[in-house]
XYZ file of C-alpha atoms in Angstrom:
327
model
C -17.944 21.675 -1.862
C -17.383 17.933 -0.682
C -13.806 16.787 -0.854
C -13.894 13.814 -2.750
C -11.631 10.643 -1.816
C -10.562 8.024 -4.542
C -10.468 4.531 -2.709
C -8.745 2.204 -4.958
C -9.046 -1.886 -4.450
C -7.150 -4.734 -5.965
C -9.519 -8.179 -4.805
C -8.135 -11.404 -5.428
C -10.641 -14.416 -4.811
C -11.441 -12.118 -1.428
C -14.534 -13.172 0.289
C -14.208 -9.990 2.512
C -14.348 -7.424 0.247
C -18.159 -7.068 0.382
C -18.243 -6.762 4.298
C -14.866 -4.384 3.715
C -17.141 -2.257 1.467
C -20.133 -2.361 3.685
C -18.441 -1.359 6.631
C -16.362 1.742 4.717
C -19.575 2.986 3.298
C -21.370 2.868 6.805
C -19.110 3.935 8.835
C -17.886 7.039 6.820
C -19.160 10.297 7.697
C -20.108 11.054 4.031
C -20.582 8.564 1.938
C -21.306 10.196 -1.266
C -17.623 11.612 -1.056
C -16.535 7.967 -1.597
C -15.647 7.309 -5.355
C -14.131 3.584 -5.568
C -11.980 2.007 -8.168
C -11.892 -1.767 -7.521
C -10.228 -4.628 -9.516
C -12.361 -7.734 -9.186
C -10.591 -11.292 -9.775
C -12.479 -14.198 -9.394
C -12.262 -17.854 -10.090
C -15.275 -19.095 -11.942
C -16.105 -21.511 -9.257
C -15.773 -18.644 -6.603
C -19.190 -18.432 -4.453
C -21.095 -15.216 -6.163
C -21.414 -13.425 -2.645
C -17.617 -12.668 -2.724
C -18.574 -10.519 -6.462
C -20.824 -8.034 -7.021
C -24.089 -9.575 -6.079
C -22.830 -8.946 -2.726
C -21.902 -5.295 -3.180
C -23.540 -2.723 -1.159
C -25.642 -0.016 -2.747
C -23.706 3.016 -3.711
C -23.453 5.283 -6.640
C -19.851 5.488 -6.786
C -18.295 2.073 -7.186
C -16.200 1.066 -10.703
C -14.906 -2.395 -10.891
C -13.203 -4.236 -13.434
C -13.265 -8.034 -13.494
C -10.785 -10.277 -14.513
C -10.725 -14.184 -14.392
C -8.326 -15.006 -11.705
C -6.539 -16.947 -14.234
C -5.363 -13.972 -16.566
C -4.250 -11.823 -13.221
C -0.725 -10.754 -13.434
C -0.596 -10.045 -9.426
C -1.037 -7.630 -6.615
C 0.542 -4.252 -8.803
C -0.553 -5.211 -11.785
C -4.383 -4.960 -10.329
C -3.682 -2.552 -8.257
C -2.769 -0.783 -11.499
C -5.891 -1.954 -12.953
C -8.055 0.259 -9.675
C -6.279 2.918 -9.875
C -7.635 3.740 -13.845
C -10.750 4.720 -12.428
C -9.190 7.526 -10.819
C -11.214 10.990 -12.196
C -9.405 13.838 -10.550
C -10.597 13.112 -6.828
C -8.837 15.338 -4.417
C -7.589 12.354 -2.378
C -6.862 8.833 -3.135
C -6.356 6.123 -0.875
C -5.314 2.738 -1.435
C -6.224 -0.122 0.493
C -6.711 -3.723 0.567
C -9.479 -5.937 -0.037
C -9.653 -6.576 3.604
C -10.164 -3.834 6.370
C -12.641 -2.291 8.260
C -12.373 1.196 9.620
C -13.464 3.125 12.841
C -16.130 5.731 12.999
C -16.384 8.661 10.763
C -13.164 7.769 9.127
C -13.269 9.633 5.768
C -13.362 12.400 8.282
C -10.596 11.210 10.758
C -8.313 9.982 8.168
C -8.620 14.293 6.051
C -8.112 15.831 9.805
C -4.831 13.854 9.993
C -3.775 14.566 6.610
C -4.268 18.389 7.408
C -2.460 18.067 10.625
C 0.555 17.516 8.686
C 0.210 21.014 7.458
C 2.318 19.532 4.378
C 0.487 19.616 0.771
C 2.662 16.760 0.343
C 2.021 14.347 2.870
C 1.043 10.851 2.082
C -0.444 8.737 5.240
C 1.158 5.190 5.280
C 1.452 2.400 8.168
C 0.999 -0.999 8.797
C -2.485 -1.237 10.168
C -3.274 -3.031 13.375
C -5.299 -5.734 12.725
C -8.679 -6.708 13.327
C -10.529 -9.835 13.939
C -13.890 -11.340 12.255
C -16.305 -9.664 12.185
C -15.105 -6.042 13.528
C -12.976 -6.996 16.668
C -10.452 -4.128 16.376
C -6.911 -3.680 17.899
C -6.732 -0.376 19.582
C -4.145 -0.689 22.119
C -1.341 0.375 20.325
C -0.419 2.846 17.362
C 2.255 1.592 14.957
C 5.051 2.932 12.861
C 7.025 1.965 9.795
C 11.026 1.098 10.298
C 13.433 -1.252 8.075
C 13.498 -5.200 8.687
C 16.440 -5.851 6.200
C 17.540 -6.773 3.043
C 16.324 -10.365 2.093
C 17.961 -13.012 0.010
C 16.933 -10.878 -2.857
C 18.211 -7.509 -1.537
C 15.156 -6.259 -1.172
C 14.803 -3.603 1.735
C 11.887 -5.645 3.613
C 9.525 -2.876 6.172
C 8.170 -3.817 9.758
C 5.175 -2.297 11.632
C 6.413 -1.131 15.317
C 3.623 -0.994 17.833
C 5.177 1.959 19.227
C 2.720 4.256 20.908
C 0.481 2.820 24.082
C -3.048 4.361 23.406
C -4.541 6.167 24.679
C -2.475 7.742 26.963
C 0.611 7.699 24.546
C -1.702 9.094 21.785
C 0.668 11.966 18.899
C -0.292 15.391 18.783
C 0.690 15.523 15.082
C 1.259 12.427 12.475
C 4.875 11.148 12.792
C 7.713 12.061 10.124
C 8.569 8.131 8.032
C 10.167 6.882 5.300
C 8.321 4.246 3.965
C 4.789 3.773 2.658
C 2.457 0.278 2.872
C 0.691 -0.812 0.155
C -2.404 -1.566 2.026
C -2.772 1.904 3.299
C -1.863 4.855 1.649
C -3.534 7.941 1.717
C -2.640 11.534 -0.117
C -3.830 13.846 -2.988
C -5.295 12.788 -6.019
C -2.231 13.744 -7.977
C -0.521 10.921 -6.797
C -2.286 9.005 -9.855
C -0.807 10.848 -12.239
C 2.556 11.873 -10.611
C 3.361 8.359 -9.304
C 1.207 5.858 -10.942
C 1.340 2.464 -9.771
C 3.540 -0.069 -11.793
C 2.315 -3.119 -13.243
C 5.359 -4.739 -14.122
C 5.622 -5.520 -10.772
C 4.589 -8.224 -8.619
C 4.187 -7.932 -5.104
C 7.663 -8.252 -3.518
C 9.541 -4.481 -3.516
C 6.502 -3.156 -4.115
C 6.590 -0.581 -0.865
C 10.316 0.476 -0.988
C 9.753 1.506 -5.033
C 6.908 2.963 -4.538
C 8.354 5.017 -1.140
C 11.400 5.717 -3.143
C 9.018 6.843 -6.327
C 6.780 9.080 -3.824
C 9.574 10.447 -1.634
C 12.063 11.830 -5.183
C 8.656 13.094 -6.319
C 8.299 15.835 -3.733
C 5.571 13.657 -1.027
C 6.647 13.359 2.199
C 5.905 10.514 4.038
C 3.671 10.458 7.798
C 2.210 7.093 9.637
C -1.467 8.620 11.482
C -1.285 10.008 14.734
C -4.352 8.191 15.411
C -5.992 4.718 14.615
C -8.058 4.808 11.356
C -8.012 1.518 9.695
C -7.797 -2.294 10.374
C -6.607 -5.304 8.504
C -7.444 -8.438 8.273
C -4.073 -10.845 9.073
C -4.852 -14.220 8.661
C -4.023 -17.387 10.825
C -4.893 -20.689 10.559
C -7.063 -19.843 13.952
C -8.778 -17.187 11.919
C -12.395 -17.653 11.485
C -12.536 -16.646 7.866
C -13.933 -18.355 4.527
C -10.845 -20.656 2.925
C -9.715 -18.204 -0.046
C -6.587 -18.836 -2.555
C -3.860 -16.316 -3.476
C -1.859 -15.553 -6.422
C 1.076 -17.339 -6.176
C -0.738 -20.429 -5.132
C -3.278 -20.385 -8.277
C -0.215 -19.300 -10.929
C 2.725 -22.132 -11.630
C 4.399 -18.450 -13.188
C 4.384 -16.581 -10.164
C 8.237 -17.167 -10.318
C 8.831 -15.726 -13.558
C 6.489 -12.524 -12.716
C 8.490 -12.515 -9.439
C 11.986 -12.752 -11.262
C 11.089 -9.713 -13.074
C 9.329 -7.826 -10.376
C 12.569 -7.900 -8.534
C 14.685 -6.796 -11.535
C 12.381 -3.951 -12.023
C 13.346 -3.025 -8.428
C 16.964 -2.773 -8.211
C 16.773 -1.256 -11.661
C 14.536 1.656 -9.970
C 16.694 1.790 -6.734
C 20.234 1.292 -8.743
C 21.274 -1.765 -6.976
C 21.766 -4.348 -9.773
C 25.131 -5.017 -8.730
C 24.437 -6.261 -5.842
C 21.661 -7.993 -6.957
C 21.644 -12.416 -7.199
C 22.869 -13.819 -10.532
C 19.494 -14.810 -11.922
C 17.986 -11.164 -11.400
C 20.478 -9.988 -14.202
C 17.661 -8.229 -16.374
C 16.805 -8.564 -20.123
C 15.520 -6.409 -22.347
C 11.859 -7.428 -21.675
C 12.189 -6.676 -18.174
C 12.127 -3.349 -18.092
C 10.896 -2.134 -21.525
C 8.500 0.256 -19.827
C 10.707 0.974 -16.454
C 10.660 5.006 -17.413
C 7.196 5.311 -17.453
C 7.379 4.248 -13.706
C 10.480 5.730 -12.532
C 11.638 8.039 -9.660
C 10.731 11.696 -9.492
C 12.936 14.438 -10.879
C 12.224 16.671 -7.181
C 15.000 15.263 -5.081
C 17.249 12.158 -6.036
C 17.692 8.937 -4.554
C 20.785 9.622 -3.086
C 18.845 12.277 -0.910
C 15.655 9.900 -0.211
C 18.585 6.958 1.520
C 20.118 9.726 3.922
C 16.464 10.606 4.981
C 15.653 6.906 5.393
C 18.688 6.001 6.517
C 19.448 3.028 3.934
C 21.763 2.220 1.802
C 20.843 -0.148 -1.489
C 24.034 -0.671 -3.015
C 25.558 -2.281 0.067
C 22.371 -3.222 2.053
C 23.013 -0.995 5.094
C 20.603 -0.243 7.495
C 20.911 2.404 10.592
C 20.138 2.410 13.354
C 17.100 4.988 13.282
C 15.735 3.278 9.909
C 15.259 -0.109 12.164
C 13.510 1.911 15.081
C 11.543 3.907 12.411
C 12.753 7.202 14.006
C 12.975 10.039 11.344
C 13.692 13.563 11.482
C 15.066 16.612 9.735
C 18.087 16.981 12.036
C 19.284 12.935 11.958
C 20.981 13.477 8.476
Protein backbone atom coordinates (compact mmCIF):
# COMPACT_ATOMS: atom_id res chain seq x y z
CA UNK A 1 0.00 0.00 0.00
CA UNK A 2 0.91 3.82 -0.57
CA UNK A 3 2.22 5.56 2.49
CA UNK A 4 0.18 8.42 2.85
CA UNK A 5 1.68 11.96 3.96
CA UNK A 6 -0.55 14.65 5.77
CA UNK A 7 0.76 18.15 4.52
CA UNK A 8 -0.72 20.68 6.72
CA UNK A 9 -0.83 24.67 5.65
CA UNK A 10 -1.64 27.76 7.59
CA UNK A 11 -2.01 30.77 4.49
CA UNK A 12 -2.29 34.17 5.53
CA UNK A 13 -3.16 36.71 2.62
CA UNK A 14 -0.26 34.41 0.71
CA UNK A 15 -0.20 34.96 -2.94
CA UNK A 16 2.26 31.94 -3.21
CA UNK A 17 0.44 29.33 -1.94
CA UNK A 18 -1.08 28.32 -5.30
CA UNK A 19 2.40 28.12 -7.11
CA UNK A 20 3.62 26.35 -3.53
CA UNK A 21 0.83 23.79 -4.21
CA UNK A 22 1.48 23.44 -7.86
CA UNK A 23 4.95 22.83 -7.57
CA UNK A 24 4.49 20.08 -4.43
CA UNK A 25 1.93 18.26 -6.44
CA UNK A 26 4.26 18.16 -9.62
CA UNK A 27 7.17 17.56 -8.40
CA UNK A 28 6.24 14.67 -5.97
CA UNK A 29 6.80 11.26 -7.02
CA UNK A 30 3.19 10.25 -6.09
CA UNK A 31 0.86 12.55 -5.91
CA UNK A 32 -2.15 10.73 -4.86
CA UNK A 33 -0.19 9.98 -1.52
CA UNK A 34 -0.57 13.75 -0.83
CA UNK A 35 -3.59 14.44 1.56
CA UNK A 36 -3.50 18.37 2.46
CA UNK A 37 -5.03 20.22 5.30
CA UNK A 38 -4.81 23.97 4.55
CA UNK A 39 -6.15 27.02 6.51
CA UNK A 40 -7.12 29.71 4.04
CA UNK A 41 -7.23 33.50 5.35
CA UNK A 42 -8.03 36.05 3.11
CA UNK A 43 -8.93 39.66 3.09
CA UNK A 44 -12.04 40.31 1.10
CA UNK A 45 -10.27 42.62 -1.19
CA UNK A 46 -7.46 39.93 -1.69
CA UNK A 47 -7.03 39.19 -5.64
CA UNK A 48 -9.06 35.64 -6.08
CA UNK A 49 -5.88 33.92 -7.70
CA UNK A 50 -4.20 33.84 -4.22
CA UNK A 51 -7.73 31.45 -3.06
CA UNK A 52 -8.96 28.59 -4.43
CA UNK A 53 -9.72 29.57 -7.95
CA UNK A 54 -6.11 29.27 -8.27
CA UNK A 55 -5.73 25.82 -6.73
CA UNK A 56 -4.38 23.06 -8.72
CA UNK A 57 -6.44 19.98 -9.47
CA UNK A 58 -6.13 17.31 -6.89
CA UNK A 59 -8.39 15.04 -5.02
CA UNK A 60 -6.91 15.46 -1.76
CA UNK A 61 -6.94 19.08 -0.69
CA UNK A 62 -9.25 20.34 2.60
CA UNK A 63 -9.21 23.96 3.33
CA UNK A 64 -10.91 26.00 5.72
CA UNK A 65 -11.39 29.73 5.15
CA UNK A 66 -11.44 32.34 7.47
CA UNK A 67 -11.71 36.20 6.91
CA UNK A 68 -8.34 37.50 7.69
CA UNK A 69 -10.01 39.65 10.13
CA UNK A 70 -11.26 36.86 12.65
CA UNK A 71 -7.56 35.03 12.42
CA UNK A 72 -6.08 34.59 15.77
CA UNK A 73 -2.38 34.03 14.17
CA UNK A 74 0.18 31.65 12.86
CA UNK A 75 -0.72 28.54 15.72
CA UNK A 76 -3.96 29.21 15.97
CA UNK A 77 -4.33 28.34 11.97
CA UNK A 78 -1.92 26.15 11.99
CA UNK A 79 -4.22 24.47 14.52
CA UNK A 80 -7.02 25.04 12.26
CA UNK A 81 -4.82 22.58 9.19
CA UNK A 82 -3.94 20.26 11.22
CA UNK A 83 -7.99 19.11 11.94
CA UNK A 84 -8.00 17.64 8.70
CA UNK A 85 -5.59 15.20 9.74
CA UNK A 86 -7.35 11.39 9.08
CA UNK A 87 -4.79 8.95 10.33
CA UNK A 88 -2.07 9.57 7.49
CA UNK A 89 1.09 7.75 8.27
CA UNK A 90 3.14 10.96 8.02
CA UNK A 91 2.42 14.53 8.50
CA UNK A 92 4.38 17.35 7.54
CA UNK A 93 3.99 20.85 8.22
CA UNK A 94 5.01 23.56 6.14
CA UNK A 95 4.48 27.02 5.17
CA UNK A 96 2.49 28.70 2.69
CA UNK A 97 5.59 29.41 0.80
CA UNK A 98 8.12 26.70 -0.51
CA UNK A 99 8.87 24.80 -3.33
CA UNK A 100 10.56 21.46 -3.21
CA UNK A 101 13.15 19.46 -5.36
CA UNK A 102 12.39 16.44 -7.40
CA UNK A 103 10.59 13.44 -6.20
CA UNK A 104 10.46 14.83 -2.75
CA UNK A 105 7.61 12.89 -1.06
CA UNK A 106 10.10 10.22 -1.88
CA UNK A 107 13.40 11.94 -0.74
CA UNK A 108 11.98 13.47 2.27
CA UNK A 109 10.40 9.12 3.57
CA UNK A 110 14.13 7.80 2.54
CA UNK A 111 15.54 10.32 5.06
CA UNK A 112 13.07 9.71 7.62
CA UNK A 113 13.96 5.88 7.37
CA UNK A 114 17.59 6.61 7.46
CA UNK A 115 17.14 7.62 10.91
CA UNK A 116 16.25 4.08 11.67
CA UNK A 117 14.28 5.82 14.70
CA UNK A 118 10.27 5.31 14.74
CA UNK A 119 10.55 8.49 16.44
CA UNK A 120 12.27 10.82 14.39
CA UNK A 121 10.77 14.07 13.38
CA UNK A 122 12.71 15.99 10.34
CA UNK A 123 13.08 19.76 11.23
CA UNK A 124 15.50 22.64 9.78
CA UNK A 125 15.51 25.92 8.62
CA UNK A 126 15.16 25.59 4.89
CA UNK A 127 17.49 27.31 2.49
CA UNK A 128 15.73 29.60 0.62
CA UNK A 129 14.68 29.99 -2.77
CA UNK A 130 14.08 32.76 -5.12
CA UNK A 131 10.94 33.61 -7.53
CA UNK A 132 9.98 31.54 -9.38
CA UNK A 133 12.09 28.22 -8.42
CA UNK A 134 15.73 29.62 -8.10
CA UNK A 135 16.88 27.22 -5.34
CA UNK A 136 19.85 27.44 -2.85
CA UNK A 137 21.77 24.27 -2.98
CA UNK A 138 25.14 25.10 -1.90
CA UNK A 139 24.89 24.49 1.53
CA UNK A 140 22.91 22.13 4.04
CA UNK A 141 21.82 23.77 7.30
CA UNK A 142 21.33 22.87 10.90
CA UNK A 143 19.36 24.08 13.89
CA UNK A 144 21.49 25.65 17.06
CA UNK A 145 20.33 28.31 19.85
CA UNK A 146 20.49 32.23 19.07
CA UNK A 147 19.50 33.31 22.69
CA UNK A 148 17.08 34.32 24.96
CA UNK A 149 15.32 37.62 23.80
CA UNK A 150 13.92 40.45 25.81
CA UNK A 151 11.13 38.09 26.51
CA UNK A 152 13.22 35.03 27.52
CA UNK A 153 12.33 33.28 24.84
CA UNK A 154 15.04 30.69 23.59
CA UNK A 155 15.21 32.24 19.88
CA UNK A 156 16.74 29.18 17.04
CA UNK A 157 19.24 29.97 14.09
CA UNK A 158 19.74 28.01 10.82
CA UNK A 159 23.69 27.18 10.41
CA UNK A 160 24.72 26.63 6.83
CA UNK A 161 26.95 24.04 7.99
CA UNK A 162 27.61 21.39 5.40
CA UNK A 163 29.30 22.51 1.78
CA UNK A 164 27.30 20.36 -0.80
CA UNK A 165 27.96 18.36 -2.43
CA UNK A 166 31.07 17.23 -1.42
CA UNK A 167 30.27 17.74 2.38
CA UNK A 168 26.94 15.89 1.80
CA UNK A 169 25.71 13.39 5.60
CA UNK A 170 25.54 9.85 5.29
CA UNK A 171 22.69 9.78 7.85
CA UNK A 172 20.29 12.86 9.09
CA UNK A 173 22.04 14.75 11.95
CA UNK A 174 21.01 14.27 15.79
CA UNK A 175 19.12 18.23 16.93
CA UNK A 176 17.26 19.66 19.39
CA UNK A 177 14.98 21.90 18.00
CA UNK A 178 12.20 21.71 15.41
CA UNK A 179 11.00 24.75 12.76
CA UNK A 180 7.69 25.44 12.28
CA UNK A 181 7.91 25.69 8.61
CA UNK A 182 9.24 22.25 8.20
CA UNK A 183 8.48 19.46 10.17
CA UNK A 184 8.12 16.13 9.11
CA UNK A 185 7.26 12.70 11.24
CA UNK A 186 4.41 10.13 11.82
CA UNK A 187 0.96 10.83 11.75
CA UNK A 188 0.66 10.37 15.47
CA UNK A 189 2.18 13.48 16.04
CA UNK A 190 -1.53 14.97 15.59
CA UNK A 191 -2.81 13.34 18.24
CA UNK A 192 0.24 12.97 20.61
CA UNK A 193 1.39 16.60 20.22
CA UNK A 194 -1.28 18.64 18.71
CA UNK A 195 -0.53 22.04 17.82
CA UNK A 196 -1.63 24.86 20.31
CA UNK A 197 -3.78 27.61 19.45
CA UNK A 198 -3.38 29.71 22.30
CA UNK A 199 -0.36 30.62 20.90
CA UNK A 200 0.82 33.16 18.63
CA UNK A 201 3.80 32.90 16.73
CA UNK A 202 6.72 33.87 19.02
CA UNK A 203 7.94 30.48 21.21
CA UNK A 204 6.20 28.63 19.00
CA UNK A 205 9.41 26.21 17.97
CA UNK A 206 11.05 25.81 21.46
CA UNK A 207 7.31 24.58 22.94
CA UNK A 208 6.64 22.67 20.42
CA UNK A 209 10.52 21.00 20.45
CA UNK A 210 10.16 20.78 24.13
CA UNK A 211 6.38 19.17 23.64
CA UNK A 212 7.86 16.65 20.85
CA UNK A 213 11.19 15.85 22.52
CA UNK A 214 9.27 14.82 26.51
CA UNK A 215 6.88 12.95 24.21
CA UNK A 216 9.31 10.26 23.11
CA UNK A 217 10.29 12.01 19.18
CA UNK A 218 13.61 12.58 18.62
CA UNK A 219 14.63 15.31 16.73
CA UNK A 220 16.99 15.08 13.05
CA UNK A 221 17.63 18.19 10.46
CA UNK A 222 17.81 16.10 6.60
CA UNK A 223 20.93 14.86 5.49
CA UNK A 224 19.99 16.13 2.22
CA UNK A 225 18.20 19.24 0.64
CA UNK A 226 14.39 18.70 0.31
CA UNK A 227 12.59 21.90 0.64
CA UNK A 228 12.89 25.71 -0.02
CA UNK A 229 11.44 28.83 1.44
CA UNK A 230 10.54 31.76 0.36
CA UNK A 231 12.49 34.74 2.62
CA UNK A 232 11.43 37.91 1.64
CA UNK A 233 13.39 41.24 0.94
CA UNK A 234 12.43 44.33 -0.18
CA UNK A 235 14.58 43.21 -3.50
CA UNK A 236 12.29 40.24 -3.71
CA UNK A 237 10.26 40.06 -6.76
CA UNK A 238 7.07 38.94 -5.11
CA UNK A 239 3.30 40.28 -5.07
CA UNK A 240 3.00 43.04 -1.95
CA UNK A 241 1.10 40.74 0.74
CA UNK A 242 0.18 41.83 4.54
CA UNK A 243 0.83 39.80 7.71
CA UNK A 244 -0.83 39.31 10.92
CA UNK A 245 0.50 41.59 13.13
CA UNK A 246 0.30 44.35 10.62
CA UNK A 247 -3.62 43.77 9.82
CA UNK A 248 -4.51 43.16 13.87
CA UNK A 249 -4.13 46.44 16.37
CA UNK A 250 -4.40 43.06 19.07
CA UNK A 251 -1.52 41.31 17.96
CA UNK A 252 -0.01 42.55 21.34
CA UNK A 253 -2.49 41.14 23.53
CA UNK A 254 -2.44 37.61 21.55
CA UNK A 255 1.36 38.04 21.82
CA UNK A 256 1.26 38.83 25.69
CA UNK A 257 -0.44 35.63 26.16
CA UNK A 258 1.39 33.54 23.65
CA UNK A 259 4.45 34.23 25.66
CA UNK A 260 2.83 33.43 29.04
CA UNK A 261 1.67 30.21 27.64
CA UNK A 262 5.40 29.57 26.99
CA UNK A 263 7.21 29.96 30.12
CA UNK A 264 4.21 28.34 31.73
CA UNK A 265 5.03 25.13 29.41
CA UNK A 266 8.89 25.46 29.86
CA UNK A 267 8.61 26.51 33.81
CA UNK A 268 10.32 29.76 33.49
CA UNK A 269 7.78 32.30 34.82
CA UNK A 270 10.12 33.58 37.22
CA UNK A 271 12.26 34.76 35.12
CA UNK A 272 9.86 35.95 32.94
CA UNK A 273 9.18 40.30 32.40
CA UNK A 274 6.60 41.80 34.79
CA UNK A 275 3.77 42.14 32.31
CA UNK A 276 3.95 38.31 31.26
CA UNK A 277 2.68 37.50 34.89
CA UNK A 278 -0.32 35.22 33.65
CA UNK A 279 -4.08 35.29 34.54
CA UNK A 280 -6.40 32.88 34.73
CA UNK A 281 -7.52 33.27 31.05
CA UNK A 282 -4.18 32.69 29.87
CA UNK A 283 -3.79 29.40 30.25
CA UNK A 284 -7.27 27.90 30.89
CA UNK A 285 -6.56 25.17 28.36
CA UNK A 286 -2.51 24.95 28.87
CA UNK A 287 -2.96 20.94 29.84
CA UNK A 288 -4.50 20.04 26.85
CA UNK A 289 -1.19 21.22 25.17
CA UNK A 290 1.38 20.34 27.58
CA UNK A 291 4.69 18.35 27.62
CA UNK A 292 4.82 14.60 27.27
CA UNK A 293 4.85 12.24 30.23
CA UNK A 294 8.06 10.03 28.25
CA UNK A 295 11.01 11.96 29.54
CA UNK A 296 10.83 15.38 31.51
CA UNK A 297 12.01 18.67 30.77
CA UNK A 298 14.76 18.57 32.92
CA UNK A 299 16.12 15.68 30.61
CA UNK A 300 15.08 17.49 27.15
CA UNK A 301 17.61 20.94 28.52
CA UNK A 302 20.72 18.55 29.18
CA UNK A 303 20.14 17.08 25.61
CA UNK A 304 19.76 20.59 24.18
CA UNK A 305 22.01 22.05 26.22
CA UNK A 306 19.74 25.03 27.63
CA UNK A 307 18.77 26.17 30.52
CA UNK A 308 15.19 28.25 30.86
CA UNK A 309 15.18 29.27 34.28
CA UNK A 310 18.44 31.21 34.00
CA UNK A 311 18.70 31.64 30.16
CA UNK A 312 21.93 29.64 29.67
CA UNK A 313 23.08 28.55 26.57
CA UNK A 314 26.25 26.09 25.81
CA UNK A 315 28.37 26.03 23.88
CA UNK A 316 27.23 22.96 21.61
CA UNK A 317 23.45 24.31 21.69
CA UNK A 318 24.90 27.62 19.77
CA UNK A 319 26.93 25.41 17.20
CA UNK A 320 23.89 23.03 16.96
CA UNK A 321 26.19 20.05 17.77
CA UNK A 322 24.21 17.21 19.58
CA UNK A 323 25.02 13.87 20.65
CA UNK A 324 24.38 11.06 23.08
CA UNK A 325 27.81 11.29 24.75
CA UNK A 326 27.85 15.48 25.27
CA UNK A 327 25.55 15.14 28.41
Amino acid sequence: MTVTIFVQIAAYRDPDLPATLHNLIERAAQPERLRFGICLQLADNDPNHWGTNAFPDHPQISVCSFRASDSLGACWARRQAQSFYGGEDFLLQIDSHMRAVEHWDELLLMTWAECSDPGAVLSVYPNGFQPPCFLQTSTLPVMGADGFDDNGILRFQGISRFRLPEQQPERPIPGAFIAGGFLFGPGSIASRVPYDPGLYFYGEEVAMSARLWTSGFNIYAPNRLLLFHLYKTEATPVEPSANHWSDHDNWLELNRKSLVRVHTLLQSLDRAPQQLRPTARDVTDIHDYWLGEQRSLHDYERWAGVNFRTSEISESAERGHFSTTQN
